[in-house]
Short mmCIF file of C-alpha atoms in Angstrom, two decimals:
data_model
loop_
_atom_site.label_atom_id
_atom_site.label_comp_id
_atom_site.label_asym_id
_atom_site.label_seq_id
_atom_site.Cartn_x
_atom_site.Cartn_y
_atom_site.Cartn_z
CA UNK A 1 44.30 222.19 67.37
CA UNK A 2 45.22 218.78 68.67
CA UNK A 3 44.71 217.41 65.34
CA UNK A 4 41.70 215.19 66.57
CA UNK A 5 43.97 213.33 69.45
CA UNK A 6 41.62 215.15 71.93
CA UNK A 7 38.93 213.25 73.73
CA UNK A 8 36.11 215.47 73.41
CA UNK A 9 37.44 215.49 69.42
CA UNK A 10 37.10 211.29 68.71
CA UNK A 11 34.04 210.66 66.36
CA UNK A 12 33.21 207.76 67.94
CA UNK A 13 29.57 207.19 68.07
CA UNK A 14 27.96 207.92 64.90
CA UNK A 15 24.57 205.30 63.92
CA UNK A 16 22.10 204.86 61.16
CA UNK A 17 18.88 203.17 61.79
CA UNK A 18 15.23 202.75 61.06
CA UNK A 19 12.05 202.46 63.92
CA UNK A 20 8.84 202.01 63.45
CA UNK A 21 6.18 205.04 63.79
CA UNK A 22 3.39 204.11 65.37
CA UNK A 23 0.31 205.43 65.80
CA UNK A 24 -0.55 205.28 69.94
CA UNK A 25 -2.06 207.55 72.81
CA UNK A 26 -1.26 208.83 76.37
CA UNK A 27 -4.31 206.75 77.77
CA UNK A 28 -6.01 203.74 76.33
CA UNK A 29 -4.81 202.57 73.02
CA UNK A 30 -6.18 201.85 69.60
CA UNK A 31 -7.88 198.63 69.31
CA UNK A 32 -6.07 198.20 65.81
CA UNK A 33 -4.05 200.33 63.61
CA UNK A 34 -2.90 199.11 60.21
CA UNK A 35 -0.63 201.29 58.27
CA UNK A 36 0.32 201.89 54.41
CA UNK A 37 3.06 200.78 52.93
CA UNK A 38 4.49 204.07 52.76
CA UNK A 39 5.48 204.48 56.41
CA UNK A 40 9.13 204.92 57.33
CA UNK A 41 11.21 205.98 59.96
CA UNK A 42 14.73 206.79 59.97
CA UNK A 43 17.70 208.40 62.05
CA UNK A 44 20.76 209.34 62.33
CA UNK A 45 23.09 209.36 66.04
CA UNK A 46 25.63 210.99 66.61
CA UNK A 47 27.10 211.66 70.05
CA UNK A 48 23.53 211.88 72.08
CA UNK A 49 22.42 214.08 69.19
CA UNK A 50 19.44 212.20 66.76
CA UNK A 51 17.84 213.26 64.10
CA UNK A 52 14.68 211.75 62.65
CA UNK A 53 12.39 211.73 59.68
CA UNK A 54 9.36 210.06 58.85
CA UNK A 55 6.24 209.64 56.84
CA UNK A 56 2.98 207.88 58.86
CA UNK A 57 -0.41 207.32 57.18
CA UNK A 58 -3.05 204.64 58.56
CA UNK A 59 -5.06 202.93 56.44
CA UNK A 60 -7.88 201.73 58.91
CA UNK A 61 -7.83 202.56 62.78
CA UNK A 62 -10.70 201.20 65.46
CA UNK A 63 -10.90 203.46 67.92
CA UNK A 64 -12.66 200.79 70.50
CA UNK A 65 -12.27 202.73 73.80
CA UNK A 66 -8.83 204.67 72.82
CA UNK A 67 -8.39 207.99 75.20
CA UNK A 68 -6.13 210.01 75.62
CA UNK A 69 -3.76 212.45 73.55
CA UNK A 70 -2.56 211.13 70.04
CA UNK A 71 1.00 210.62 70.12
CA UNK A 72 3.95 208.83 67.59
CA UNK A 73 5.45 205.79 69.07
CA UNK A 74 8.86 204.44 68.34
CA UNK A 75 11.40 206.66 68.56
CA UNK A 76 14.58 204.65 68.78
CA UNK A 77 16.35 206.90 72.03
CA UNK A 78 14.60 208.45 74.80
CA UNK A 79 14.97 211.99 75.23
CA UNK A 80 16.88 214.19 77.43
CA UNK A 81 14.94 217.53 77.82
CA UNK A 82 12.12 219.02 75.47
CA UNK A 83 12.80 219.04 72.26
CA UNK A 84 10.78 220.71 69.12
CA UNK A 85 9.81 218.70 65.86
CA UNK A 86 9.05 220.05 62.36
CA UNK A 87 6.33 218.78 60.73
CA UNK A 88 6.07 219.40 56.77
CA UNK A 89 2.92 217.79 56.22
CA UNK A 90 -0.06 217.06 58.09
CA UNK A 91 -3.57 215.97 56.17
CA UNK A 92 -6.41 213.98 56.22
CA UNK A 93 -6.90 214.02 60.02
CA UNK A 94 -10.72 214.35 61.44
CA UNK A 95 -10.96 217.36 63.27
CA UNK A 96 -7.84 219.04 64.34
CA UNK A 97 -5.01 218.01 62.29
CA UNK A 98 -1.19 218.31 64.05
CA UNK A 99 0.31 221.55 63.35
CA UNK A 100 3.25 220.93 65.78
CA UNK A 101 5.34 218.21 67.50
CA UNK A 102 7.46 217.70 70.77
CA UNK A 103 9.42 215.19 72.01
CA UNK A 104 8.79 215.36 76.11
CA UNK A 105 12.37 214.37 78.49
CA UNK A 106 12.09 210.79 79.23
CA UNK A 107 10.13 210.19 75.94
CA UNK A 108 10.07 207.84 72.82
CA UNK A 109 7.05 209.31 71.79
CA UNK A 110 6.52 212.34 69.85
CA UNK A 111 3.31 214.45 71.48
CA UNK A 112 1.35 216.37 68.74
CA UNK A 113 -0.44 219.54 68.75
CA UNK A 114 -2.74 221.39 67.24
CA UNK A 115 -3.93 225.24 66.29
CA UNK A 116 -6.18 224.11 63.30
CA UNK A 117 -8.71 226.46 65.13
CA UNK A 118 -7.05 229.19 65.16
CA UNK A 119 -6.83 229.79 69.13
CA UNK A 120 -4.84 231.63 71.90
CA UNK A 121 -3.32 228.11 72.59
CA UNK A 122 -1.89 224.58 71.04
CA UNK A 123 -3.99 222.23 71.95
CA UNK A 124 -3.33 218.41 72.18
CA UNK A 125 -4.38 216.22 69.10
CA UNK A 126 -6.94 213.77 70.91
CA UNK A 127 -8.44 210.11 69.67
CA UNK A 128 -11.92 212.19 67.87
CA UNK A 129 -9.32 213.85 65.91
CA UNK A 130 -7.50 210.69 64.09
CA UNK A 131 -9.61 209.34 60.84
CA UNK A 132 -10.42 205.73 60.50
CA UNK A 133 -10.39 204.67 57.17
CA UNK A 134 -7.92 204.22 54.31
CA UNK A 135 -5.03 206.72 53.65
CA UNK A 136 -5.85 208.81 56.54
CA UNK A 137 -3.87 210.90 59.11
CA UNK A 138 -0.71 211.68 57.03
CA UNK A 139 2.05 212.96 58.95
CA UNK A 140 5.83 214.36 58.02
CA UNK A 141 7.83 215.46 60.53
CA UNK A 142 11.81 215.73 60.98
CA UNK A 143 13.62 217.04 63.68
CA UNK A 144 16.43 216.69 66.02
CA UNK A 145 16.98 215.79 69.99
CA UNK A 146 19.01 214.41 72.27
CA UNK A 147 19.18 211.28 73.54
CA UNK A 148 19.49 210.44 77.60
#
């Protein structure tokens, strides 16, 4: 033991923060997207290691010409590599609500899935399966990755 004198030892990077989740897609966006006042974000750094948590729920989305996958914008680091997300709770989504969450290398967006169907495969939650009207599309998730 080198009584924390060793480099790799230091605890120096450690942060606390809150982002924003945000409701967005791989293609076109939402026209609009307003959100209830429950919605947080919040992390913890340390090293490149973060860990999140949050709670999203829309209260009115126009779809306009959105495409594209659904994903959760505003993670506060990018990632480095794949990383798996837990969600607790997902309700009050369309069609196919998210049963499971990524966070792709390169990413500060979390990529959702879906097996509400019961198939052989995930498959990605898409702009027909987000709701549009008042306390809709609740999601909690938590998980860890590591920032590039």
């Amino acid at each position: 033991a080198t009584s924390g004198t060793g480099t790799s030892e230091l605890f120096d990077d450690y942060e606390e923060g809150s982002f924003t989740a945000t409701l967005t897609t791989s293609g076109t966006d939402f026209s609009s997207v307003t959100y209830d006042a429950v919605v947080f974000g919040s992390y913890t750094k340390v090293g490149n290691v973060v860990h999140i948590q949050l709670l999203m729920q829309t209260d009115a989305v126009t779809k306009g010409s959105a495409s594209g996958n659904v994903l959760i914008g505003g993670l506060p680091f990018a990632a480095d590599g794949t990383a798996p997300l837990a969600l607790a709770t997902s309700k009050d989504w369309l069609a196919n609500y998210p049963t499971r969450a990524y966070v792709a290398d390169g990413a500060t967006t979390i990529s959702l899935l879906t097996n509400a169907n019961n198939t052989a495969d995930d498959e990605n939650v898409v702009v027909a399966d987000v709701k549009t009207l008042a306390n809709d599309n609740t999601l909690r998730l938590s998980g860890t990755y590591r920032a590039s």
